[in-house]
XYZ file of C-alpha atoms in Angstrom:
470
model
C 6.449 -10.971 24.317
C 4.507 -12.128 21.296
C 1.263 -9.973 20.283
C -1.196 -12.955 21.190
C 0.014 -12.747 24.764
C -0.386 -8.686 25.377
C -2.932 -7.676 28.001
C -5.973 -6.747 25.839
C -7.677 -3.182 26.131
C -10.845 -2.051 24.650
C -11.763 0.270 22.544
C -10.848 3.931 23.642
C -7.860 2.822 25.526
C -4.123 2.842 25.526
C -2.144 -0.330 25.470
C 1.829 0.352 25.660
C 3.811 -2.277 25.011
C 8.340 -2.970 24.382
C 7.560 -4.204 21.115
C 5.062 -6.267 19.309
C 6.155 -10.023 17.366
C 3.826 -10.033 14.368
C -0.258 -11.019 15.185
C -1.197 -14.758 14.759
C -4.187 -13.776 13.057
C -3.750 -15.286 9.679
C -7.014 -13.207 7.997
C -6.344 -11.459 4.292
C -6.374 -7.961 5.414
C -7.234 -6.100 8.351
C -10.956 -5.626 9.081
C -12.757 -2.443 9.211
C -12.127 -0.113 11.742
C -15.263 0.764 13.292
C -16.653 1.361 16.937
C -13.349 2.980 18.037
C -13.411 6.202 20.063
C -10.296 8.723 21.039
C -11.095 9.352 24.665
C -8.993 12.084 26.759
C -5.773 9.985 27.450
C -4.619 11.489 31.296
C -7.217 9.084 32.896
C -5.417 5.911 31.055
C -2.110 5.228 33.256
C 0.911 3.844 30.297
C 3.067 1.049 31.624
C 6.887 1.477 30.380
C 9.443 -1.392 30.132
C 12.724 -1.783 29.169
C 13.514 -5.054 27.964
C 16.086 -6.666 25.849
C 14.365 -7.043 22.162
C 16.222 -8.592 18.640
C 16.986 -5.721 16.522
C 14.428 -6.559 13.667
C 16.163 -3.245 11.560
C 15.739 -4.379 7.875
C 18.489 -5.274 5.781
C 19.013 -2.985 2.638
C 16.777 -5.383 0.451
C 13.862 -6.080 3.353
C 11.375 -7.247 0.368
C 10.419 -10.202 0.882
C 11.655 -13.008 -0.775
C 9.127 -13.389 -3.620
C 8.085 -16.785 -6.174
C 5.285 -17.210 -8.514
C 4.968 -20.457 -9.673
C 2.580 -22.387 -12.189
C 0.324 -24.983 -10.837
C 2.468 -27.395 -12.536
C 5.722 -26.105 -9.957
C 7.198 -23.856 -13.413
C 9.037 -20.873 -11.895
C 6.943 -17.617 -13.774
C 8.975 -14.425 -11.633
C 10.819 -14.251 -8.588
C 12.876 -11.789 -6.392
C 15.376 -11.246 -6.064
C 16.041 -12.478 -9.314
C 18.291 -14.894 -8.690
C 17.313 -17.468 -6.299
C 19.740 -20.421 -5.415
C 17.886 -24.000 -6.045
C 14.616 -22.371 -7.379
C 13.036 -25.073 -9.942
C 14.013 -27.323 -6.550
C 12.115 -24.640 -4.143
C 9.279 -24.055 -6.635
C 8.338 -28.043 -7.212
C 8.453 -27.881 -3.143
C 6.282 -25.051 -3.091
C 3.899 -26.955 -5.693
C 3.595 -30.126 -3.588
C 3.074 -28.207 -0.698
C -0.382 -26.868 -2.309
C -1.128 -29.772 -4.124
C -1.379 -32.010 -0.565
C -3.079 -29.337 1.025
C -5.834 -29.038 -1.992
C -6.111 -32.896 -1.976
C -7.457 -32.693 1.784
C -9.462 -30.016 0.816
C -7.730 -27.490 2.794
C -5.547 -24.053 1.936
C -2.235 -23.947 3.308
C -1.925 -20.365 4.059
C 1.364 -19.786 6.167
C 4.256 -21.570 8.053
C 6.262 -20.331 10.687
C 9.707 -21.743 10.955
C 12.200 -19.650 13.516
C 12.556 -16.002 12.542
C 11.054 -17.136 9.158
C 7.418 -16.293 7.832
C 6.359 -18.039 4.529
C 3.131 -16.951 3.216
C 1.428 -19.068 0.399
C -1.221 -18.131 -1.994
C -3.284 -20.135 -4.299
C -4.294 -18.896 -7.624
C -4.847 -21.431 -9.803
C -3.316 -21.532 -12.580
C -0.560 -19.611 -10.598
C 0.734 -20.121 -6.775
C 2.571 -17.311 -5.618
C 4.617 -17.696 -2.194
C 6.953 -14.762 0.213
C 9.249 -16.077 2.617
C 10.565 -13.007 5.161
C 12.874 -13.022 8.037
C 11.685 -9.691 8.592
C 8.893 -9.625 10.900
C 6.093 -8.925 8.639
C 2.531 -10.460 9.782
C 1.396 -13.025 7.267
C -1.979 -10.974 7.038
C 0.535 -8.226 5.128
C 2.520 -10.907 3.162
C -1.131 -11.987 1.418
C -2.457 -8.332 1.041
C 1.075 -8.085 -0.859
C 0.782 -11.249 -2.673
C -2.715 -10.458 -3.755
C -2.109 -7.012 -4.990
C 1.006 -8.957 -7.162
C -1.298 -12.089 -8.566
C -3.347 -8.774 -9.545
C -0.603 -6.956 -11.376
C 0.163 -10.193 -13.306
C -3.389 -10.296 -14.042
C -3.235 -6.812 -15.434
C -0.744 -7.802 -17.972
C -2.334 -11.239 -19.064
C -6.013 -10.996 -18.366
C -7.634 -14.002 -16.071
C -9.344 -15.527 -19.097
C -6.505 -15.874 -21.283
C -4.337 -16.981 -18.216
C -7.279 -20.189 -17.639
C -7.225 -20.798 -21.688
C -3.454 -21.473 -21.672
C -3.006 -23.970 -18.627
C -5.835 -25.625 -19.218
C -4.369 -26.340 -23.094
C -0.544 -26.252 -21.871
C -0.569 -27.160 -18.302
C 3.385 -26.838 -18.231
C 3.777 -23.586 -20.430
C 6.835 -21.464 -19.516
C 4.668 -18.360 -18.890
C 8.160 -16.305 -18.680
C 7.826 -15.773 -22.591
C 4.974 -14.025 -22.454
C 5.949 -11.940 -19.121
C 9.382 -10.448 -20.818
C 9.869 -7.166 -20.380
C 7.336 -7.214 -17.482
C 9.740 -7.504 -14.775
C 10.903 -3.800 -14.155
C 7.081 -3.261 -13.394
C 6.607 -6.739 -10.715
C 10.345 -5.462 -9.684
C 8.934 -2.234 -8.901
C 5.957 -3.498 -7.206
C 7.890 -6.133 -4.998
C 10.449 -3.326 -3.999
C 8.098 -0.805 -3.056
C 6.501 -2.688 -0.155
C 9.102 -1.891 1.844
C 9.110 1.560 1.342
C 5.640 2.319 1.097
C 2.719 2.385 3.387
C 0.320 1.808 0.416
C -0.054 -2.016 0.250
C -0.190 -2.911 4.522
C -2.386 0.012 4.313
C -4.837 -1.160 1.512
C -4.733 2.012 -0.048
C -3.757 4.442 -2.349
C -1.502 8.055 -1.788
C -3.706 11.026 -2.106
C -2.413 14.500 -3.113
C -2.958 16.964 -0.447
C -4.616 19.762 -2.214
C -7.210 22.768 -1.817
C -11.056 21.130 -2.254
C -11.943 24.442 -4.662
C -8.440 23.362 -6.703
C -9.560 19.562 -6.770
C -13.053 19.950 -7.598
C -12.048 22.312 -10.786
C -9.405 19.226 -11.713
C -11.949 16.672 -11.333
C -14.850 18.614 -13.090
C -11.661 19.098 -16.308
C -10.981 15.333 -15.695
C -14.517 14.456 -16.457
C -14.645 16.664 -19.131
C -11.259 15.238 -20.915
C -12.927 11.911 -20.027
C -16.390 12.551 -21.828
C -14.417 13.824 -24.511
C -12.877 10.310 -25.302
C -15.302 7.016 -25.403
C -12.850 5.939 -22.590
C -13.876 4.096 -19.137
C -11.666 5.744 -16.610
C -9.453 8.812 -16.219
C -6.942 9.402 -13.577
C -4.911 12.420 -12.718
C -2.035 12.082 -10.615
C 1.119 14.022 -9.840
C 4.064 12.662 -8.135
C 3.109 12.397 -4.350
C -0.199 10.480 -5.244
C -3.559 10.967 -6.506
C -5.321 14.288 -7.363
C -8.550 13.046 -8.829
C -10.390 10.077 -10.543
C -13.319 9.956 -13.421
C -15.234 6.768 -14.471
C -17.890 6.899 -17.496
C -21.287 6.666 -16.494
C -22.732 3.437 -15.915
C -18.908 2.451 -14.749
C -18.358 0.882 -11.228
C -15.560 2.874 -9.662
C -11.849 1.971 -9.823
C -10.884 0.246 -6.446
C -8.251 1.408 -4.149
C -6.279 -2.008 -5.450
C -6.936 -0.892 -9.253
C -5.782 2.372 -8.435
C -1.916 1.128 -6.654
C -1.940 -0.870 -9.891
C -2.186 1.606 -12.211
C 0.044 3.896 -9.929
C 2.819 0.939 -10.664
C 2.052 1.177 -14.155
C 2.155 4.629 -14.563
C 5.686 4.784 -12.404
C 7.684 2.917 -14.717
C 7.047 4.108 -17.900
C 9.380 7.055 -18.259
C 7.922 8.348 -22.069
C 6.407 12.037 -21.998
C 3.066 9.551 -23.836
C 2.665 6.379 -23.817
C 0.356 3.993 -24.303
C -0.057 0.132 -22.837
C -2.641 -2.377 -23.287
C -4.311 -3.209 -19.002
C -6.570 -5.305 -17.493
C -8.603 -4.294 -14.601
C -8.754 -7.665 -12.660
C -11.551 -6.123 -10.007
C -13.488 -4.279 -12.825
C -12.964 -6.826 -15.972
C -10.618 -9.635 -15.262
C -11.797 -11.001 -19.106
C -10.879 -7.771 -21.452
C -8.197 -5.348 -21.740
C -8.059 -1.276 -22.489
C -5.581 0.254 -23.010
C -4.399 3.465 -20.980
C -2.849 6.351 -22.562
C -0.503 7.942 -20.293
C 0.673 11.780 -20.778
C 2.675 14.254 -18.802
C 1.054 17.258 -19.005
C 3.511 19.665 -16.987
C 2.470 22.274 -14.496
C 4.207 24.367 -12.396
C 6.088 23.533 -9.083
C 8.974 21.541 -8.355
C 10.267 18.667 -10.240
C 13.408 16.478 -10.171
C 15.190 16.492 -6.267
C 11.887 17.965 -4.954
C 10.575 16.629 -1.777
C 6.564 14.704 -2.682
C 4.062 17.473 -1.095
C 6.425 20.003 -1.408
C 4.805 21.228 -5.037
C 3.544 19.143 -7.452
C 5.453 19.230 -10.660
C 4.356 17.370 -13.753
C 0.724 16.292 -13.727
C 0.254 12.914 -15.582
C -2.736 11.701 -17.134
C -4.131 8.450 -17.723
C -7.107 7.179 -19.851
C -7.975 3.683 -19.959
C -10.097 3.020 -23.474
C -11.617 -0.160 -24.841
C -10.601 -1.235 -28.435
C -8.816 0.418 -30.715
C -7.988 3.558 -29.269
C -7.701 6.831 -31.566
C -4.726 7.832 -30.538
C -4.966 11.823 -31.929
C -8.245 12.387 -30.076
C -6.921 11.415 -26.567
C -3.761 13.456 -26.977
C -6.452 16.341 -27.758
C -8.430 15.443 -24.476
C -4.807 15.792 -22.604
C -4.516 18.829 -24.360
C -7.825 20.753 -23.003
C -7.064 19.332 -19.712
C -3.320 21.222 -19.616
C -4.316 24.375 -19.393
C -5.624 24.351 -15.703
C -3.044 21.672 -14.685
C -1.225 25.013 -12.715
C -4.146 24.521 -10.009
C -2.524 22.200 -8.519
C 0.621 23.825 -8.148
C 2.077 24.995 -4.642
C 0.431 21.968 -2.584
C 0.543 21.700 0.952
C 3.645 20.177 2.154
C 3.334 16.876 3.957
C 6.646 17.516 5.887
C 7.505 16.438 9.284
C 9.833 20.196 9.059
C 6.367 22.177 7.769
C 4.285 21.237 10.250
C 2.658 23.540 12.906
C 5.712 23.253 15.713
C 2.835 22.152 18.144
C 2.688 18.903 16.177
C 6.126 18.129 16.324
C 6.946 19.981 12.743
C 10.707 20.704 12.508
C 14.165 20.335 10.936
C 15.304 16.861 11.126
C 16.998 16.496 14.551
C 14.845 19.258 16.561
C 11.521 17.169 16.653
C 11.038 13.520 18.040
C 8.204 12.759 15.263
C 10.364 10.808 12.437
C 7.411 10.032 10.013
C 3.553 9.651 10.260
C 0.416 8.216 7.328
C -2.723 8.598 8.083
C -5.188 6.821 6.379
C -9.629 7.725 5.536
C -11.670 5.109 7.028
C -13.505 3.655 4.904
C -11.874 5.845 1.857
C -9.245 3.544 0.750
C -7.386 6.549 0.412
C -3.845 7.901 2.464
C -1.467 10.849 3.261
C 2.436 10.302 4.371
C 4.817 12.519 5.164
C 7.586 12.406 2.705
C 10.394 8.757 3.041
C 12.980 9.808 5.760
C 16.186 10.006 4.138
C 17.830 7.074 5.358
C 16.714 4.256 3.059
C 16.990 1.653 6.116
C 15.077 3.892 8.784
C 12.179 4.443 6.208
C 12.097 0.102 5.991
C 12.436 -0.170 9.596
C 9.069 2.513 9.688
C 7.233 0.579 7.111
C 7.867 -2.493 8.914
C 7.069 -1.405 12.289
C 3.632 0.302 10.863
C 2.867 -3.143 9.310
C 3.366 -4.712 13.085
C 1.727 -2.306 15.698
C -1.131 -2.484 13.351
C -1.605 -5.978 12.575
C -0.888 -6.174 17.060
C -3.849 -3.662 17.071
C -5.948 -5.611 15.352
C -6.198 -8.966 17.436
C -8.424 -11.672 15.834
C -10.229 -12.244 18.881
C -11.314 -8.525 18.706
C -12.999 -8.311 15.388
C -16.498 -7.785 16.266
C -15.643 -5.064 18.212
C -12.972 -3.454 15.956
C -9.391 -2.273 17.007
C -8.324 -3.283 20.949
C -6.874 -0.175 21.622
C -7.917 2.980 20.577
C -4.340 4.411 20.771
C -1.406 1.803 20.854
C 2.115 2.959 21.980
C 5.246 0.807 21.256
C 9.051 1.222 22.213
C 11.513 -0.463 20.334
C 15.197 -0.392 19.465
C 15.246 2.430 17.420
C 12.009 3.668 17.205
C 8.908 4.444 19.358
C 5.707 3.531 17.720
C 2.074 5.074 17.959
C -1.270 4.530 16.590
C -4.637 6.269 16.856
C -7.475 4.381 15.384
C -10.814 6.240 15.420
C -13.722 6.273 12.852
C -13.378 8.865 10.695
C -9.309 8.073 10.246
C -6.630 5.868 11.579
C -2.702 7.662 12.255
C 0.712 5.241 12.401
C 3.663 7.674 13.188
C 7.339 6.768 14.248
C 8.823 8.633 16.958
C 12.572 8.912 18.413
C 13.679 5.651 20.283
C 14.249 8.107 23.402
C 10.281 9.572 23.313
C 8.334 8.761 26.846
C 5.251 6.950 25.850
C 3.046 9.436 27.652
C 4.495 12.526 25.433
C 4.076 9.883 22.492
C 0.365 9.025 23.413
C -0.525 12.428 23.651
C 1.222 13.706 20.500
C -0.213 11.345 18.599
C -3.546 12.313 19.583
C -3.139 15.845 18.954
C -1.554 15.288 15.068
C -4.642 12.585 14.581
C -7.247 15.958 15.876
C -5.106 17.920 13.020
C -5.242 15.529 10.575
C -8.792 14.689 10.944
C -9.307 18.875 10.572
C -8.169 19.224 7.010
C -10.105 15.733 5.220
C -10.742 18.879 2.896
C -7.648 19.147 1.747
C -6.088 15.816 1.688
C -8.787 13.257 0.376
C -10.963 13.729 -2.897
């Protein structure tokens, strides 16, 4: 049963479903959720089947298969990195644009069996995914786009236009070395992250007193310095951000971005030239990255379950004086013990009425909810079985793309909570307007206790924006 061809229910409704084939909306991202309501779900009867459904489990590397490729069809990165014919599959790729520009059309997707291939058009740069997976094209572009971005942050838009346009057929790849453990990381993430289908970025859950005395020392730190933006993050996600007066703020894309950056250098300081494509795609800064310690848990520890090592990042213009940011890190150290002790994310520390529990005592597997309108998200920690935790991610990416029909954009979300069943996992969504909840549940969960869990942990979540969201 594909997701075009599921009964449609309006807003405030349940729709329950054996599984959902990605959406045939073919739109860059999802739109807005707005006019949604969670109304009391008895009155809403939940239709079960049990059906016979392909096992769409990922494979150990569920990535997608990933190309960038010069407008002149020269291969610039790819993953997995080493893909059989590729000069043969990127001149294909090439001429495949290059009709589809001369019509004056963009060729945005092709369906061919199990197979999804996604296309995006950047001149100078084409970048295309081809997945067996499931994913809805709508995710495959959000993913490509946050990747043209990352390549942007390394070579600036400008200078990328000033070289094609003098070198059509440059090998890019010699300016890009060394590059590729970051655009590894990025690519290999999707499928264990929320982040990117969700269009935003991880949020440390954290006291509002506690945040607002780390942002007011994060402005301070960033006054301090004649940088542009400040970030401080620990290792489950974001604990506050700082941009200089007269700055626009960072956007939620900026922010994964930098997140990527930040993940892969592994120096105590360190400090790496950046583009903002959103903010600037014409100049660079150059962030200054510095662990700054703090008490809690470190290697092995669980994300949520205490914070560890704050890290700081300040993105400068020019020249940057290297000795007075490490003295803004400095004055910003002492109080990095606030954020110490955070609440735990957990499925097992949750309130036993929500379905908190040791692994194996609770049907709730996993759950993100994500701020309206914040660009911002909480996740429980990655299950501990590297293929369930793709499986989740993947599933997420479908039940919401299914939720969010093309013929229903005017009116926002079709169902105010969608239930799933599918080989391995039960699926459920809440999508209201303050906050929108995904959450995997055992394969053996009725849909009704589902429904109605769901809505309960959505009530919770939506209780503590306080604590998780800055």
């Amino acid at each position: 049963m594909s997701a075009s061809s599921l009964p449609i229910c309006k807003a405030g409704s349940i729709e329950s479903v054996d599984a959902a084939s990605p959406s045939n909306s073919d739109e860059e991202g999802a739109p807005h959720l707005g006019g949604s309501r969670e109304d009391a779900l008895d009155s809403f009867p939940i239709r079960e089947e049990e059906t016979a459904l392909p096992d769409r489990t990922p494979s150990p590397t569920a990535s997608p298969t990933v190309l960038v490729l010069s407008s002149s069809g020269k291969p610039v990165y790819c993953w997995p990195q080493e893909i059989e014919g590729l000069p043969g599959v990127a001149a294909t790729a090439a001429g495949l644009l290059a009709f589809a520009g001369s019509r004056g059309e963009e060729l945005r997707s092709i369906r061919s069996g199990r197979s999804t291939i996604v296309l995006l058009d950047r001149p100078p740069l084409a970048l295309v995914a081809v997945s067996n997976q499931g994913e809805p094209a709508p995710v495959l572009r959000m993913q490509l786009s946050l990747l043209h971005a990352q390549l942007e942050s390394v070579l600036t838009r400008s200078a990328l236009g000033v070289l094609f346009r003098k070198a059509p057929s440059y090998d890019l790849r010699r300016l890009l070395g060394g590059t590729e453990k970051m655009l590894d990381a990025l690519v290999c993430s999707w499928a264990r992250s929320p982040a990117a289908l969700l269009g935003a970025y991880p949020s440390l859950a954290l006291p509002q007193p506690r945040r607002r005395v780390l942002a007011t020392h994060l402005d301070i730190a960033l006054g301090s310095t004649r940088g542009h933006y400040a970030l401080l993050l620990g290792p489950a996600g974001v604990v506050a951000l700082a941009a200089a007066p007269g700055r626009p703020p960072l956007t939620q894309w900026e922010v994964l971005l930098l997140l990527n950056i930040v993940g892969v250098l592994g120096d105590e300081e360190a400090l790496t030239p950046v583009c903002l494509p959103h903010a600037d795609p014409t100049a660079l800064l150059h962030a200054y990255v510095r662990r700054l310690g703090g008490e809690g848990s470190t290697a092995g520890a669980s994300p949520g379950a205490g914070l560890g090592p704050l890290t700081l990042a300040l993105l400068v213009p020019g020249a940057p004086d290297r000795a007075s940011l490490a003295a803004a890190a400095a004055r910003l150290a002492p109080v990095g013990h606030l954020a110490g002790a955070s609440p735990s994310l957990a499925v097992r520390d949750l309130p036993s009425s929500l379905g908190g529990g040791p692994p194996g005592t609770t049907p709730l597997l996993h759950y993100a909810y994500r701020l309206t309108g914040g660009a911002q998200f909480v996740a429980s920690p990655p299950v501990g079985d590297g293929r369930l935790q793709q499986a989740i991610v993947l599933a997420y990416s479908q039940v919401r793309a299914a939720a969010y029909d093309r013929g229903s954009e005017a009116e926002g979300p079709l169902c105010g909570v969608r239930v799933e069943r599918r080989p391995g996992l039960a699926l459920a969504a809440v999508l209201g307007k303050e906050g929108e909840l995904l959450a995997a549940y055992d394969a053996l969960s009725k849909c009704e206790e589902v429904a109605a869990h769901c809505a309960r942990l959505a009530a919770w979540l939506r209780a503590q924006h306080a604590s998780w969201f800055s």
